[in-house]
Amino acid sequence: MARPNEEVEALLREYADLIAITGGDAFKVRAYEKAARAIGGHPEDISRLDADGLRDIPNVGRSIAEKVVEYLRTGTVSVVEERRSRIPAGVRELVAIPTLGPKKALRLYEDLHISSVDELAAAIEADALHDLKGFGEKTQENILHGIALLRQAGGRIPLHLAMDAAEDIVAELSEVKGCRRCTYAGSLRRMKETIGDIDILVAAARSAPFMDALAALPSTAEVIAHGAKKRSVRTTKGVQVDLRVLPPVSWGAGLQYFTGSKAHNIRTRTIAVRQGLKLSEYGLFDVDSGTSVASRSEEDVYARLGLPWIPPTLREDRGEIDAALRGELPELVTERDIRGDLHTHTDLTDGLAPLETMVTAAAERGYAYYAVTDHAPNLYMQRMTDEKILAQRERVRALDGAHRGMRLLHGTELNIDPEGEVDWPDEFLAGFDLCVASLHSHFDLDRKAMTRRLVRACENPHVHVIGHPTTRLIGKRPEVDADWDEVFAACARTGTALEINSQPDRLDLCDEDILRARQYGAKFAVNTDAHSVLHLACLRFGVGTAQRGWLTPKDVVNTWPLSRLRRFLRKDGSV
């Protein structure tokens, strides 16, 4: 079950959709969308706030706060129920179809009672729209094409797939003659866990060569929009890519503008207006004279606004502007800060590579230390035994320091059973350098039982890290239902680190959970959970997620020197 913040976020987003579909005011739609984002990203449990406390959240005004209070008190909101009664939920599916907006979706429902993508496709195939004004042959053809693309794309793009596609395109366009700068922007640059579309920016004097080059890429399936400075294409995998070519002098302003988020940009534009300036993708201009006062670099733009440069991963309007104004932006953790990986697997269990191969690859990444943590016996399909794990320990000890001086830790990934117990007795667990404990089954326990289960694991003196804590799989499995505030407090109290699992289908903890856990003083471990050599490179996604959670090196235990890490692993408060 989602926590109250997420429930309310979903409710407000739904209400915004319903307003749009029923022809409501666009300003009102945007207001509810912004409030939904703010509540979803708020670190505190909103169920503990009254109306005044809710109004302290950015973009939450009196009317919205009253609706949230009503929902938290009754489980429903009367105005949402009224809108729902006017139109089936399936109509909202229609709005997601490219070229079909809210007005056309509403016409289809009111005139033909069409309330789903499948019904619309069937109606077009049956020629049921031929008498409907505004739905001529070409429009119907476009809608069918949009439906096919929607089904092909399957929604938002996972971060790693979007990154792969973007980096390939950037590499290709960077080779085009006249390219001064080229990079990706948007939510991808902000390292969001899923991406709606890919924004690519180029700085060049002429745009045409880059527009042509993008259209000619083997990965491009079709050009869907084009203009003098912008071209949009759909890739063979159904991903939309938007290319914008900027004058080199406008590079910094354009990069800031197209990185977003929208909410962050609204705040920066507001600051500009207060200073008699206008901020756009082309620069920061004096309103009276029209003179450009900053544009070449993001640093210049932010400095002219009286701000330090703000890392893209913070640009979500979650307090970064105010922190910047106070000079309190965090020095975010980076990949360079990570001294070692504390959760990895070999082919002794479900990994793909042998111990020596994984160790060699880790050493090549420049790690100071590296933990091997194969699965314990209660994950029965892995067939672990005492003899196997002890034999591995001997091999680990023999390899310790043999690869570029990298120190090895012998660990295991334990299974947290429904009662919070883990594999092996205390005396056996005491022989490991490091124990990661994770949920691998019984995901449907009720909140009280799940919370007790996780807290008990934290209280185990041999458990050092809670692996992929919520067990979510992005787009496939929701997080387990637990009182996370109680779990996070237990981690801080017991000196148990929370993992930020870098696998791109997990990214668990997510940024919002990190923000909450950080308030309790919990520590974190950014690990790859690598099951192959290639997985070691996923660290970048975990670090990006950690940055979105405002973490610094002092918050992340595997940025610490080995001597300090070993003190932390004693769980006696001696760090």
Short mmCIF file of N, CA, C and O in Angstrom, two decimals, residues 179-225:
data_model
loop_
_atom_site.label_atom_id
_atom_site.label_comp_id
_atom_site.label_asym_id
_atom_site.label_seq_id
_atom_site.Cartn_x
_atom_site.Cartn_y
_atom_site.Cartn_z
N CYS A 179 29.93 21.20 -34.77
CA CYS A 179 29.43 21.00 -33.41
C CYS A 179 30.40 21.61 -32.39
O CYS A 179 31.56 21.24 -32.34
N ARG A 180 29.90 22.54 -31.60
CA ARG A 180 30.71 23.14 -30.54
C ARG A 180 30.49 22.43 -29.20
O ARG A 180 31.43 22.23 -28.44
N ARG A 181 29.25 22.08 -28.93
CA ARG A 181 28.90 21.36 -27.70
C ARG A 181 27.72 20.45 -28.01
O ARG A 181 26.89 20.76 -28.85
N CYS A 182 27.63 19.34 -27.29
CA CYS A 182 26.48 18.45 -27.46
C CYS A 182 26.30 17.65 -26.17
O CYS A 182 27.27 17.10 -25.64
N THR A 183 25.09 17.57 -25.68
CA THR A 183 24.81 16.77 -24.49
C THR A 183 23.32 16.49 -24.40
O THR A 183 22.52 17.01 -25.19
N TYR A 184 22.94 15.67 -23.44
CA TYR A 184 21.51 15.43 -23.17
C TYR A 184 21.09 16.33 -22.02
O TYR A 184 21.90 16.76 -21.20
N ALA A 185 19.81 16.61 -21.95
CA ALA A 185 19.27 17.49 -20.91
C ALA A 185 18.02 16.83 -20.32
O ALA A 185 17.91 15.62 -20.27
N GLY A 186 17.08 17.66 -19.86
CA GLY A 186 15.80 17.15 -19.38
C GLY A 186 15.90 16.27 -18.15
O GLY A 186 16.86 16.33 -17.38
N SER A 187 14.89 15.43 -17.97
CA SER A 187 14.83 14.56 -16.79
C SER A 187 15.95 13.53 -16.80
O SER A 187 16.32 13.02 -15.74
N LEU A 188 16.50 13.25 -17.96
CA LEU A 188 17.64 12.32 -18.02
C LEU A 188 18.85 12.93 -17.33
O LEU A 188 19.53 12.25 -16.54
N ARG A 189 19.12 14.18 -17.58
CA ARG A 189 20.25 14.84 -16.91
C ARG A 189 20.01 14.95 -15.40
O ARG A 189 20.96 14.95 -14.62
N ARG A 190 18.74 15.03 -15.03
CA ARG A 190 18.40 15.07 -13.61
C ARG A 190 18.38 13.68 -12.98
O ARG A 190 18.10 13.53 -11.81
N MET A 191 18.62 12.65 -13.79
CA MET A 191 18.73 11.25 -13.34
C MET A 191 17.44 10.75 -12.69
O MET A 191 17.47 10.00 -11.71
N LYS A 192 16.31 11.10 -13.28
CA LYS A 192 15.06 10.54 -12.81
C LYS A 192 15.01 9.05 -13.18
O LYS A 192 15.61 8.63 -14.16
N GLU A 193 14.27 8.28 -12.41
CA GLU A 193 14.31 6.82 -12.58
C GLU A 193 13.65 6.37 -13.88
O GLU A 193 13.97 5.30 -14.40
N THR A 194 12.69 7.14 -14.41
CA THR A 194 12.13 6.87 -15.74
C THR A 194 12.07 8.18 -16.50
O THR A 194 11.98 9.26 -15.91
N ILE A 195 12.07 8.07 -17.83
CA ILE A 195 12.19 9.24 -18.69
C ILE A 195 11.02 9.26 -19.68
O ILE A 195 10.71 8.23 -20.28
N GLY A 196 10.38 10.43 -19.83
CA GLY A 196 9.30 10.54 -20.81
C GLY A 196 9.82 10.60 -22.23
O GLY A 196 9.35 9.87 -23.11
N ASP A 197 10.76 11.45 -22.49
CA ASP A 197 11.42 11.53 -23.79
C ASP A 197 12.84 12.06 -23.57
O ASP A 197 13.20 12.46 -22.47
N ILE A 198 13.63 12.03 -24.62
CA ILE A 198 15.04 12.39 -24.52
C ILE A 198 15.26 13.75 -25.16
O ILE A 198 14.88 13.97 -26.32
N ASP A 199 15.87 14.66 -24.40
CA ASP A 199 16.20 15.99 -24.91
C ASP A 199 17.70 16.05 -25.23
O ASP A 199 18.52 15.78 -24.35
N ILE A 200 18.02 16.40 -26.45
CA ILE A 200 19.41 16.54 -26.88
C ILE A 200 19.65 17.99 -27.29
O ILE A 200 18.85 18.58 -28.04
N LEU A 201 20.74 18.57 -26.80
CA LEU A 201 21.09 19.95 -27.14
C LEU A 201 22.41 19.96 -27.91
O LEU A 201 23.34 19.23 -27.57
N VAL A 202 22.46 20.84 -28.90
CA VAL A 202 23.69 21.07 -29.66
C VAL A 202 23.95 22.56 -29.71
O VAL A 202 23.01 23.36 -29.88
N ALA A 203 25.19 22.96 -29.55
CA ALA A 203 25.60 24.35 -29.76
C ALA A 203 26.34 24.42 -31.09
O ALA A 203 27.37 23.76 -31.25
N ALA A 204 25.80 25.18 -32.02
CA ALA A 204 26.41 25.28 -33.34
C ALA A 204 25.85 26.51 -34.05
O ALA A 204 24.76 27.00 -33.73
N ALA A 205 26.60 26.99 -35.03
CA ALA A 205 26.16 28.16 -35.79
C ALA A 205 25.06 27.80 -36.78
O ALA A 205 24.18 28.62 -37.07
N ARG A 206 25.10 26.57 -37.31
CA ARG A 206 24.09 26.12 -38.29
C ARG A 206 23.37 24.90 -37.73
O ARG A 206 23.98 23.99 -37.18
N SER A 207 22.06 24.87 -37.91
CA SER A 207 21.26 23.77 -37.35
C SER A 207 21.02 22.63 -38.34
O SER A 207 20.89 21.48 -37.93
N ALA A 208 20.94 22.96 -39.63
CA ALA A 208 20.52 21.98 -40.63
C ALA A 208 21.34 20.68 -40.62
O ALA A 208 20.77 19.58 -40.70
N PRO A 209 22.68 20.74 -40.52
CA PRO A 209 23.44 19.49 -40.54
C PRO A 209 23.07 18.53 -39.40
O PRO A 209 23.10 17.31 -39.58
N PHE A 210 22.71 19.07 -38.27
CA PHE A 210 22.38 18.23 -37.12
C PHE A 210 20.97 17.66 -37.24
O PHE A 210 20.73 16.51 -36.86
N MET A 211 20.05 18.45 -37.79
CA MET A 211 18.70 17.96 -38.05
C MET A 211 18.76 16.78 -39.03
O MET A 211 18.12 15.75 -38.83
N ASP A 212 19.55 16.95 -40.08
CA ASP A 212 19.68 15.89 -41.08
C ASP A 212 20.37 14.66 -40.50
O ASP A 212 19.97 13.52 -40.79
N ALA A 213 21.39 14.89 -39.67
CA ALA A 213 22.12 13.76 -39.09
C ALA A 213 21.23 12.95 -38.16
O ALA A 213 21.29 11.71 -38.15
N LEU A 214 20.40 13.62 -37.37
CA LEU A 214 19.50 12.90 -36.47
C LEU A 214 18.51 12.06 -37.27
O LEU A 214 18.26 10.89 -36.94
N ALA A 215 17.95 12.64 -38.31
CA ALA A 215 16.98 11.91 -39.12
C ALA A 215 17.60 10.70 -39.82
O ALA A 215 16.92 9.71 -40.08
N ALA A 216 18.91 10.79 -40.09
CA ALA A 216 19.59 9.73 -40.83
C ALA A 216 20.13 8.61 -39.94
O ALA A 216 20.63 7.60 -40.47
N LEU A 217 20.06 8.76 -38.64
CA LEU A 217 20.59 7.72 -37.75
C LEU A 217 19.84 6.41 -37.94
O LEU A 217 18.62 6.40 -38.12
N PRO A 218 20.53 5.27 -37.88
CA PRO A 218 19.86 3.97 -38.02
C PRO A 218 18.77 3.75 -36.97
O PRO A 218 17.81 3.02 -37.21
N SER A 219 18.92 4.38 -35.82
CA SER A 219 17.95 4.20 -34.75
C SER A 219 16.69 5.03 -34.94
O SER A 219 15.72 4.85 -34.20
N THR A 220 16.68 5.93 -35.92
CA THR A 220 15.52 6.80 -36.14
C THR A 220 14.51 6.10 -37.04
O THR A 220 14.82 5.73 -38.17
N ALA A 221 13.26 5.96 -36.52
CA ALA A 221 12.20 5.33 -37.30
C ALA A 221 11.42 6.34 -38.13
O ALA A 221 11.02 6.05 -39.26
N GLU A 222 11.19 7.54 -37.55
CA GLU A 222 10.42 8.54 -38.28
C GLU A 222 10.67 9.92 -37.69
O GLU A 222 11.02 10.06 -36.52
N VAL A 223 10.52 10.92 -38.52
CA VAL A 223 10.54 12.31 -38.07
C VAL A 223 9.10 12.71 -37.76
O VAL A 223 8.23 12.58 -38.61
N ILE A 224 8.85 13.18 -36.54
CA ILE A 224 7.47 13.51 -36.16
C ILE A 224 7.22 15.01 -36.05
O ILE A 224 6.08 15.44 -35.96
N ALA A 225 8.30 15.81 -36.01
CA ALA A 225 8.15 17.27 -36.02
C ALA A 225 9.48 17.87 -36.43
O ALA A 225 10.54 17.35 -36.10
#
